[in-house]
mmCIF file of C-alpha atoms in Angstrom:
data_model
loop_
_atom_site.group_PDB
_atom_site.id
_atom_site.type_symbol
_atom_site.label_atom_id
_atom_site.label_comp_id
_atom_site.label_asym_id
_atom_site.label_seq_id
_atom_site.Cartn_x
_atom_site.Cartn_y
_atom_site.Cartn_z
ATOM 1 C CA MET A 234 0.156 0.179 0.019
ATOM 2 C CA GLU A 235 1.362 3.653 -1.147
ATOM 3 C CA LEU A 236 0.554 5.811 1.726
ATOM 4 C CA ASP A 237 0.058 8.941 -0.598
ATOM 5 C CA GLY A 238 1.267 11.423 1.820
ATOM 6 C CA ARG A 239 -0.193 9.967 5.089
ATOM 7 C CA ILE A 240 1.213 11.163 7.995
ATOM 8 C CA LEU A 241 3.094 9.269 10.824
ATOM 9 C CA VAL A 242 3.500 11.129 14.301
ATOM 10 C CA ILE A 243 6.753 10.045 16.053
ATOM 11 C CA ARG A 244 7.121 11.271 19.750
ATOM 12 C CA ALA A 245 10.756 10.023 21.009
ATOM 13 C CA ASP A 246 13.876 11.637 22.942
ATOM 14 C CA ALA A 247 17.465 11.543 22.832
ATOM 15 C CA GLY A 248 20.249 13.037 25.145
ATOM 16 C CA ALA A 249 23.368 12.469 27.095
ATOM 17 C CA HIS A 250 21.151 10.411 29.841
ATOM 18 C CA ILE A 251 18.540 8.674 27.525
ATOM 19 C CA GLY A 252 20.876 7.967 24.608
ATOM 20 C CA SER A 253 20.258 8.294 20.763
ATOM 21 C CA GLY A 254 18.842 4.539 20.276
ATOM 22 C CA HIS A 255 14.855 5.222 20.614
ATOM 23 C CA LEU A 256 15.026 8.100 18.038
ATOM 24 C CA MET A 257 17.685 6.434 15.932
ATOM 25 C CA ARG A 258 15.338 3.316 15.477
ATOM 26 C CA CYS A 259 12.239 5.558 14.980
ATOM 27 C CA LEU A 260 14.441 7.285 12.221
ATOM 28 C CA ALA A 261 14.660 3.785 10.573
ATOM 29 C CA LEU A 262 10.891 3.569 10.535
ATOM 30 C CA ALA A 263 10.370 7.212 9.265
ATOM 31 C CA GLN A 264 12.580 6.406 6.389
ATOM 32 C CA ALA A 265 10.546 3.225 5.390
ATOM 33 C CA TRP A 266 6.984 5.471 5.779
ATOM 34 C CA GLN A 267 8.759 7.775 3.512
ATOM 35 C CA ASP A 268 10.053 5.563 1.089
ATOM 36 C CA ARG A 269 6.833 4.225 0.954
ATOM 37 C CA GLY A 270 5.224 8.069 0.153
ATOM 38 C CA GLY A 271 4.159 9.219 3.449
ATOM 39 C CA GLN A 272 5.295 12.113 5.705
ATOM 40 C CA ALA A 273 6.653 11.498 9.253
ATOM 41 C CA VAL A 274 7.086 14.621 12.003
ATOM 42 C CA PHE A 275 9.209 14.162 14.915
ATOM 43 C CA VAL A 276 8.269 15.864 18.129
ATOM 44 C CA THR A 277 11.026 15.418 20.289
ATOM 45 C CA ALA A 278 13.109 16.514 23.410
ATOM 46 C CA CYS A 279 16.504 16.188 21.833
ATOM 47 C CA ASP A 280 19.566 18.116 23.177
ATOM 48 C CA SER A 281 21.980 17.052 20.337
ATOM 49 C CA ALA A 282 22.345 19.661 17.479
ATOM 50 C CA ASP A 283 23.767 17.027 15.265
ATOM 51 C CA LEU A 284 20.671 14.658 15.568
ATOM 52 C CA ARG A 285 18.584 17.446 15.027
ATOM 53 C CA ARG A 286 20.313 18.402 11.941
ATOM 54 C CA ARG A 287 20.110 15.030 10.665
ATOM 55 C CA LEU A 288 16.581 14.786 10.905
ATOM 56 C CA GLY A 289 16.286 17.762 8.960
ATOM 57 C CA GLN A 290 18.615 16.920 5.970
ATOM 58 C CA GLU A 291 16.557 13.945 5.526
ATOM 59 C CA GLY A 292 13.627 15.776 5.117
ATOM 60 C CA PHE A 293 11.700 15.277 8.343
ATOM 61 C CA PRO A 294 9.936 18.266 10.290
ATOM 62 C CA LEU A 295 11.114 18.897 13.865
ATOM 63 C CA ILE A 296 9.204 20.244 16.617
ATOM 64 C CA HIS A 297 10.902 20.859 19.787
ATOM 65 C CA ILE A 298 9.817 19.585 23.423
ATOM 66 C CA ALA A 299 11.430 21.684 25.913
ATOM 67 C CA PHE A 300 10.165 19.597 29.061
ATOM 68 C CA PRO A 301 9.240 16.233 28.339
ATOM 69 C CA HIS A 302 6.321 14.337 30.295
ATOM 70 C CA PRO A 303 5.484 14.229 33.026
ATOM 71 C CA ASP A 304 5.795 18.133 32.519
ATOM 72 C CA PRO A 305 2.219 19.155 31.185
ATOM 73 C CA ALA A 306 4.304 21.168 28.740
ATOM 74 C CA ASP A 307 5.117 18.245 26.737
ATOM 75 C CA TRP A 308 1.233 17.060 26.295
ATOM 76 C CA GLN A 309 0.307 20.831 25.355
ATOM 77 C CA VAL A 310 2.817 20.618 22.536
ATOM 78 C CA THR A 311 2.227 17.410 21.329
ATOM 79 C CA SER A 312 -1.497 17.349 21.570
ATOM 80 C CA GLY A 313 -1.270 20.337 19.109
ATOM 81 C CA VAL A 314 0.620 18.500 16.622
ATOM 82 C CA LEU A 315 -1.848 15.777 16.664
ATOM 83 C CA GLN A 316 -4.824 18.187 15.976
ATOM 84 C CA GLU A 317 -3.028 19.356 12.943
ATOM 85 C CA HIS A 318 -3.004 15.472 11.827
ATOM 86 C CA PRO A 319 -6.125 14.093 12.661
ATOM 87 C CA GLY A 320 -6.012 10.166 12.568
ATOM 88 C CA ALA A 321 -2.425 9.775 11.968
ATOM 89 C CA TRP A 322 -0.633 6.884 13.427
ATOM 90 C CA VAL A 323 1.358 7.830 16.421
ATOM 91 C CA VAL A 324 4.740 6.189 17.539
ATOM 92 C CA LEU A 325 5.995 6.594 21.218
ATOM 93 C CA ASP A 326 9.478 5.306 22.201
ATOM 94 C CA GLY A 327 10.549 6.234 25.675
ATOM 95 C CA TYR A 328 10.363 4.624 29.205
ATOM 96 C CA HIS A 329 8.686 8.068 30.428
ATOM 97 C CA PHE A 330 5.636 7.523 28.087
ATOM 98 C CA ASP A 331 3.313 5.976 30.734
ATOM 99 C CA PRO A 332 -0.241 4.857 30.603
ATOM 100 C CA VAL A 333 -1.614 8.077 31.082
ATOM 101 C CA TYR A 334 0.112 9.357 27.957
ATOM 102 C CA GLN A 335 -0.637 6.483 25.610
ATOM 103 C CA ARG A 336 -4.600 6.548 26.798
ATOM 104 C CA ARG A 337 -4.580 10.344 25.898
ATOM 105 C CA ILE A 338 -3.328 9.572 22.347
ATOM 106 C CA ARG A 339 -5.962 6.855 21.801
ATOM 107 C CA GLN A 340 -8.653 8.871 23.227
ATOM 108 C CA ALA A 341 -7.606 12.032 20.567
ATOM 109 C CA GLY A 342 -8.421 9.315 18.074
ATOM 110 C CA HIS A 343 -5.417 8.245 17.101
ATOM 111 C CA PRO A 344 -3.650 4.578 16.447
ATOM 112 C CA LEU A 345 -0.339 3.982 18.550
ATOM 113 C CA LEU A 346 2.568 2.152 18.052
ATOM 114 C CA MET A 347 4.531 1.861 21.247
ATOM 115 C CA ILE A 348 8.133 0.611 21.078
ATOM 116 C CA ASP A 349 9.330 -0.706 24.100
ATOM 117 C CA ASP A 350 12.081 -3.164 25.720
ATOM 118 C CA THR A 351 11.041 -4.061 28.936
ATOM 119 C CA ALA A 352 7.394 -4.352 29.591
ATOM 120 C CA HIS A 353 7.995 -2.433 32.968
ATOM 121 C CA LEU A 354 4.659 -0.353 32.728
ATOM 122 C CA GLU A 355 1.539 -1.734 34.344
ATOM 123 C CA HIS A 356 -0.522 -1.327 30.848
ATOM 124 C CA TYR A 357 -0.287 -0.706 27.525
ATOM 125 C CA TYR A 358 -3.017 1.029 25.808
ATOM 126 C CA ALA A 359 -1.240 1.133 22.201
ATOM 127 C CA ASP A 360 -2.992 -0.822 19.150
ATOM 128 C CA ILE A 361 0.538 -2.535 18.640
ATOM 129 C CA VAL A 362 3.645 -2.784 20.782
ATOM 130 C CA LEU A 363 6.694 -3.567 18.971
ATOM 131 C CA ASN A 364 9.680 -5.200 21.225
ATOM 132 C CA GLN A 365 12.871 -5.989 18.766
ATOM 133 C CA ASN A 366 14.755 -7.609 21.375
ATOM 134 C CA LEU A 367 15.800 -11.621 21.604
ATOM 135 C CA GLN A 368 14.262 -12.045 24.853
ATOM 136 C CA ALA A 369 10.905 -10.212 23.858
ATOM 137 C CA HIS A 370 8.857 -13.468 23.833
ATOM 138 C CA GLU A 371 9.843 -14.188 27.590
ATOM 139 C CA LEU A 372 7.822 -10.802 28.944
ATOM 140 C CA ASN A 373 4.500 -10.360 29.737
ATOM 141 C CA TYR A 374 2.353 -7.243 28.305
ATOM 142 C CA PRO A 375 -0.701 -6.226 30.476
ATOM 143 C CA CYS A 376 -2.372 -4.577 27.421
ATOM 144 C CA GLU A 377 -5.729 -4.244 25.287
ATOM 145 C CA PRO A 378 -7.607 -7.256 24.175
ATOM 146 C CA ASP A 379 -7.068 -6.031 20.600
ATOM 147 C CA THR A 380 -3.593 -5.034 20.966
ATOM 148 C CA GLN A 381 -1.057 -6.809 18.590
ATOM 149 C CA LEU A 382 2.136 -7.715 19.843
ATOM 150 C CA LEU A 383 5.175 -7.486 17.433
ATOM 151 C CA LEU A 384 8.092 -9.469 19.111
ATOM 152 C CA GLY A 385 11.583 -10.622 18.416
ATOM 153 C CA THR A 386 14.436 -9.875 16.055
ATOM 154 C CA LYS A 387 12.059 -10.362 12.867
ATOM 155 C CA HIS A 388 11.142 -7.065 13.794
ATOM 156 C CA VAL A 389 14.444 -5.210 14.086
ATOM 157 C CA LEU A 390 14.454 -1.512 12.375
ATOM 158 C CA LEU A 391 17.226 -0.579 10.672
ATOM 159 C CA ARG A 392 17.787 2.688 8.840
ATOM 160 C CA ARG A 393 18.049 3.009 5.291
ATOM 161 C CA GLU A 394 22.183 3.062 5.101
ATOM 162 C CA PHE A 395 22.006 -0.724 6.600
ATOM 163 C CA LEU A 396 19.454 -2.098 4.363
ATOM 164 C CA LYS A 397 21.839 -1.452 1.352
ATOM 165 C CA TRP A 398 23.859 -4.159 2.699
ATOM 166 C CA ARG A 399 21.483 -6.906 2.333
ATOM 167 C CA GLY A 400 23.385 -10.024 1.001
ATOM 168 C CA TRP A 401 26.916 -8.634 1.666
ATOM 169 C CA LYS A 402 29.314 -11.452 3.149
ATOM 170 C CA ARG A 403 31.895 -10.856 5.783
ATOM 171 C CA GLU A 404 35.126 -12.254 5.559
ATOM 172 C CA ILE A 405 36.511 -13.816 8.528
ATOM 173 C CA THR A 406 40.288 -13.065 9.036
ATOM 174 C CA GLN A 407 42.509 -15.643 10.677
ATOM 175 C CA VAL A 408 43.575 -13.197 13.357
ATOM 176 C CA ALA A 409 41.240 -10.072 14.114
ATOM 177 C CA ARG A 410 43.262 -6.691 14.048
ATOM 178 C CA LYS A 411 40.783 -3.975 13.194
ATOM 179 C CA VAL A 412 38.508 -3.250 16.028
ATOM 180 C CA LEU A 413 35.492 -0.898 16.047
ATOM 181 C CA VAL A 414 34.583 0.467 19.465
ATOM 182 C CA THR A 415 30.697 1.896 19.913
ATOM 183 C CA MET A 416 29.354 2.953 23.199
ATOM 184 C CA GLY A 417 26.098 4.585 22.111
ATOM 185 C CA GLY A 418 25.459 8.161 21.171
ATOM 186 C CA SER A 419 26.096 9.550 24.827
ATOM 187 C CA ASP A 420 28.080 6.944 27.052
ATOM 188 C CA PRO A 421 27.827 9.009 30.347
ATOM 189 C CA GLY A 422 30.139 6.499 32.226
ATOM 190 C CA ASN A 423 32.832 7.242 29.788
ATOM 191 C CA VAL A 424 33.125 3.365 29.073
ATOM 192 C CA THR A 425 34.665 4.171 26.067
ATOM 193 C CA LEU A 426 37.735 5.265 27.715
ATOM 194 C CA LYS A 427 37.870 1.859 29.874
ATOM 195 C CA VAL A 428 37.573 0.033 26.579
ATOM 196 C CA LEU A 429 40.534 2.066 25.218
ATOM 197 C CA GLY A 430 42.540 1.343 28.255
ATOM 198 C CA ALA A 431 41.751 -2.324 28.078
ATOM 199 C CA LEU A 432 43.011 -2.470 24.127
ATOM 200 C CA ASP A 433 46.312 -0.890 25.232
ATOM 201 C CA ALA A 434 47.130 -4.012 27.325
ATOM 202 C CA VAL A 435 46.456 -6.468 24.422
ATOM 203 C CA ASP A 436 49.485 -7.249 22.944
ATOM 204 C CA VAL A 437 48.279 -7.834 19.041
ATOM 205 C CA GLU A 438 50.642 -6.563 16.431
ATOM 206 C CA GLY A 439 49.231 -4.135 13.857
ATOM 207 C CA LEU A 440 46.225 -3.680 16.164
ATOM 208 C CA GLU A 441 43.986 -0.617 14.443
ATOM 209 C CA VAL A 442 40.899 0.499 16.652
ATOM 210 C CA ILE A 443 38.279 3.492 15.609
ATOM 211 C CA ALA A 444 35.931 4.542 18.582
ATOM 212 C CA VAL A 445 33.307 6.139 17.636
ATOM 213 C CA VAL A 446 32.066 8.994 19.705
ATOM 214 C CA GLY A 447 28.607 9.703 19.763
ATOM 215 C CA ALA A 448 26.546 13.019 19.157
ATOM 216 C CA SER A 449 25.784 13.470 23.104
ATOM 217 C CA ASN A 450 29.350 12.215 23.945
ATOM 218 C CA PRO A 451 30.637 14.782 26.437
ATOM 219 C CA HIS A 452 34.221 12.934 26.690
ATOM 220 C CA PHE A 453 35.698 13.431 23.487
ATOM 221 C CA GLU A 454 38.892 15.544 25.234
ATOM 222 C CA SER A 455 39.564 12.766 27.403
ATOM 223 C CA LEU A 456 39.127 10.079 24.682
ATOM 224 C CA GLN A 457 41.249 12.053 22.447
ATOM 225 C CA ALA A 458 44.196 12.178 25.166
ATOM 226 C CA ALA A 459 43.898 8.262 25.669
ATOM 227 C CA ALA A 460 43.959 7.954 21.816
ATOM 228 C CA HIS A 461 47.178 9.838 21.376
ATOM 229 C CA SER A 462 49.018 7.952 24.136
ATOM 230 C CA SER A 463 47.824 4.399 22.912
ATOM 231 C CA ARG A 464 50.271 1.952 21.724
ATOM 232 C CA HIS A 465 48.082 1.127 18.949
ATOM 233 C CA SER A 466 46.688 3.121 16.203
ATOM 234 C CA VAL A 467 43.354 4.760 17.550
ATOM 235 C CA ARG A 468 41.014 6.996 15.882
ATOM 236 C CA LEU A 469 38.104 8.879 16.998
ATOM 237 C CA VAL A 470 35.127 9.385 14.578
ATOM 238 C CA SER A 471 32.577 11.795 15.880
ATOM 239 C CA ASP A 472 28.565 11.066 15.203
ATOM 240 C CA PRO A 473 29.582 9.300 12.036
ATOM 241 C CA VAL A 474 26.983 9.005 8.897
ATOM 242 C CA ASN A 475 29.133 5.775 7.776
ATOM 243 C CA MET A 476 28.477 3.508 10.365
ATOM 244 C CA THR A 477 28.044 0.737 7.908
ATOM 245 C CA GLU A 478 31.144 0.933 6.072
ATOM 246 C CA LEU A 479 32.935 1.315 9.743
ATOM 247 C CA MET A 480 31.317 -1.833 10.523
ATOM 248 C CA ALA A 481 32.021 -3.323 7.234
ATOM 249 C CA TRP A 482 35.975 -2.374 7.769
ATOM 250 C CA ALA A 483 36.209 -4.257 11.209
ATOM 251 C CA ASP A 484 37.191 -7.460 12.347
ATOM 252 C CA LEU A 485 35.764 -7.129 15.884
ATOM 253 C CA ALA A 486 33.647 -4.595 17.638
ATOM 254 C CA ILE A 487 33.554 -3.848 21.406
ATOM 255 C CA SER A 488 30.023 -2.609 21.763
ATOM 256 C CA ALA A 489 27.368 -1.576 24.555
ATOM 257 C CA ALA A 490 24.228 -3.924 24.580
ATOM 258 C CA GLY A 491 21.773 -1.635 23.091
ATOM 259 C CA SER A 492 19.869 -1.269 19.854
ATOM 260 C CA THR A 493 23.469 -1.218 17.863
ATOM 261 C CA CYS A 494 24.103 -4.843 18.740
ATOM 262 C CA TRP A 495 21.139 -5.360 16.032
ATOM 263 C CA GLU A 496 22.926 -3.759 13.488
ATOM 264 C CA LEU A 497 26.084 -5.582 14.003
ATOM 265 C CA ALA A 498 24.161 -8.854 14.028
ATOM 266 C CA PHE A 499 22.708 -7.630 10.789
ATOM 267 C CA MET A 500 26.261 -6.525 9.409
ATOM 268 C CA GLY A 501 27.757 -10.150 10.677
ATOM 269 C CA LEU A 502 30.247 -8.151 12.551
ATOM 270 C CA PRO A 503 31.427 -10.257 15.388
ATOM 271 C CA SER A 504 31.234 -8.593 18.951
ATOM 272 C CA CYS A 505 32.092 -8.484 22.446
ATOM 273 C CA VAL A 506 29.008 -6.611 24.404
ATOM 274 C CA MET A 507 28.588 -5.331 27.829
ATOM 275 C CA ALA A 508 25.786 -3.805 29.559
ATOM 276 C CA VAL A 509 26.592 -0.281 30.271
ATOM 277 C CA ALA A 510 22.386 0.525 31.589
ATOM 278 C CA ASP A 511 20.295 -1.568 33.765
ATOM 279 C CA ASN A 512 17.731 -1.985 30.677
ATOM 280 C CA GLN A 513 20.858 -3.672 28.590
ATOM 281 C CA ALA A 514 21.430 -6.676 31.010
ATOM 282 C CA LEU A 515 18.868 -8.607 29.535
ATOM 283 C CA ILE A 516 19.908 -8.359 25.684
ATOM 284 C CA ALA A 517 23.399 -9.178 26.630
ATOM 285 C CA GLN A 518 22.351 -12.382 28.797
ATOM 286 C CA ALA A 519 19.785 -13.440 25.887
ATOM 287 C CA LEU A 520 22.262 -12.923 23.125
ATOM 288 C CA GLN A 521 25.123 -14.896 24.995
ATOM 289 C CA ARG A 522 22.728 -17.717 25.549
ATOM 290 C CA GLN A 523 22.049 -17.572 21.748
ATOM 291 C CA GLY A 524 25.858 -17.670 20.703
ATOM 292 C CA ALA A 525 25.452 -14.235 19.039
ATOM 293 C CA VAL A 526 28.002 -12.324 21.258
ATOM 294 C CA ILE A 527 30.654 -12.559 23.946
ATOM 295 C CA SER A 528 29.399 -11.066 26.939
ATOM 296 C CA LEU A 529 31.761 -8.799 28.854
ATOM 297 C CA GLY A 530 29.402 -8.343 31.892
ATOM 298 C CA CYS A 531 27.626 -5.654 33.372
ATOM 299 C CA ARG A 532 29.021 -1.803 34.450
ATOM 300 C CA PRO A 533 30.269 -1.082 37.116
ATOM 301 C CA GLU A 534 31.725 -4.679 37.420
ATOM 302 C CA LEU A 535 33.829 -4.315 34.557
ATOM 303 C CA SER A 536 37.723 -4.298 35.063
ATOM 304 C CA ARG A 537 40.168 -3.583 32.118
ATOM 305 C CA LEU A 538 42.142 -6.895 32.667
ATOM 306 C CA GLY A 539 38.913 -8.707 32.073
ATOM 307 C CA ILE A 540 37.938 -7.069 29.257
ATOM 308 C CA ALA A 541 41.401 -7.091 27.503
ATOM 309 C CA GLN A 542 41.564 -11.066 28.281
ATOM 310 C CA SER A 543 38.293 -11.451 26.501
ATOM 311 C CA ILE A 544 39.116 -8.977 23.677
ATOM 312 C CA LYS A 545 42.632 -11.146 23.017
ATOM 313 C CA ALA A 546 40.875 -14.347 23.132
ATOM 314 C CA ALA A 547 38.429 -13.201 20.531
ATOM 315 C CA LEU A 548 41.221 -11.565 18.034
ATOM 316 C CA ALA A 549 42.606 -14.756 18.077
ATOM 317 C CA ASP A 550 39.775 -17.327 17.853
ATOM 318 C CA ARG A 551 38.536 -17.431 13.910
ATOM 319 C CA THR A 552 36.470 -20.294 14.573
ATOM 320 C CA LYS A 553 34.587 -18.155 17.275
ATOM 321 C CA ARG A 554 34.268 -15.256 15.264
ATOM 322 C CA SER A 555 32.837 -17.196 12.320
ATOM 323 C CA GLU A 556 30.073 -18.756 14.664
ATOM 324 C CA LEU A 557 29.162 -15.309 16.152
ATOM 325 C CA SER A 558 28.869 -13.927 12.369
ATOM 326 C CA THR A 559 26.719 -16.394 11.183
ATOM 327 C CA ILE A 560 24.478 -16.495 13.963
ATOM 328 C CA GLY A 561 24.068 -12.658 14.027
ATOM 329 C CA CYS A 562 23.421 -12.802 10.518
ATOM 330 C CA LYS A 563 20.411 -15.327 11.214
ATOM 331 C CA LEU A 564 18.718 -13.339 13.756
ATOM 332 C CA VAL A 565 18.539 -9.998 11.893
ATOM 333 C CA ASP A 566 17.412 -10.362 8.281
ATOM 334 C CA GLY A 567 17.261 -6.724 7.369
ATOM 335 C CA ALA A 568 12.803 -7.061 6.585
ATOM 336 C CA GLY A 569 11.970 -5.794 9.982
ATOM 337 C CA PRO A 570 10.991 -2.092 8.876
ATOM 338 C CA PHE A 571 8.921 -3.655 5.992
ATOM 339 C CA ARG A 572 7.070 -6.007 8.218
ATOM 340 C CA ILE A 573 6.306 -3.363 10.827
ATOM 341 C CA LEU A 574 4.887 -0.981 7.984
ATOM 342 C CA GLU A 575 2.714 -4.036 6.297
ATOM 343 C CA LYS A 576 1.014 -3.920 10.032
ATOM 344 C CA LEU A 577 0.382 -0.225 9.580
ATOM 345 C CA SER A 578 -0.873 -0.144 6.487
ATOM 346 C CA GLU A 579 -3.282 -3.057 7.050
ATOM 347 C CA SER A 580 -4.635 -0.762 9.681
ATOM 348 C CA LEU A 581 -4.795 2.206 7.378
ATOM 349 C CA ARG A 582 -6.810 -0.067 4.886
ATOM 350 C CA GLU A 583 -9.148 -1.167 7.442
ATOM 351 C CA ARG A 584 -9.988 2.226 8.144
ATOM 352 C CA VAL A 585 -10.499 3.128 4.873
ATOM 353 C CA ASP A 586 -12.796 0.049 4.336
ATOM 354 C CA VAL A 587 -14.994 0.942 7.510
ATOM 355 C CA GLN A 588 -15.557 4.557 6.032
#
């Protein structure tokens, strides 16, 4: 179904404390909606000028929220946007969008897609609840009788730049010497610095490291100093737009156990992951049980020595890295955005038929 200019209203935030993952996976859905002929509008409390600029460059109108929910100012702005687009699908992505906020959207006459990771709320009033994580089927969602649950990695939201790599085959080298470090868009605990310190203890000749510094990361100066003093070749890349190329370049990734894990899996990049936030522990555990990653543990228990030992073993073990790559590619096939879009389109067709 072509969307013929239909509006998708996306309400998601990004910042130093909540990261950029919520907003970036919503961007993937907005791109898929746009490619089908629709228009997406972002309503967001986003303190990153780089992220706001990117949304604008991709043709998405941006409406700023100064004080997010539960501040009343949030709903004043959001309800005004909804009044301009009666009946539009609304997407919520964020732990602070409680049942009260969801119910307001439904009462205003809008179908609602709720993107969630933890099933932490006492009730979900959404038409569709999407949890793209591996352990989603283990969770219990208290919801409406007619709520559809889209659960698991076949619904992973990948942006356009990743979908272009469908069908690409990775070469697994005998010894991994190219390492990509990516700890999310904010990394408030500066775990990247700890990883760079651990890599300094890894004795592998010719090791090359690229460390991604996200748009909301406040630690660039300390990371720059660590890169300059490292025994290895370390390059910092700030808020890159070519993450797919960086992932294709790398032999091994050291990553936070957030939504980036699904991008790494899709790209078949063997990964060592760590839970740097409470909501990432279940993801890391589920991925390790599946044999898709090497789990380094959870912050704050992470030690530089432990990280270094795990990385060194992974760099030398071609068989293990090949297994990780194969399992990751099977988990995420890249068709997630199209499957979700089809569900939204089905609802639109039903509404047209009723009218």
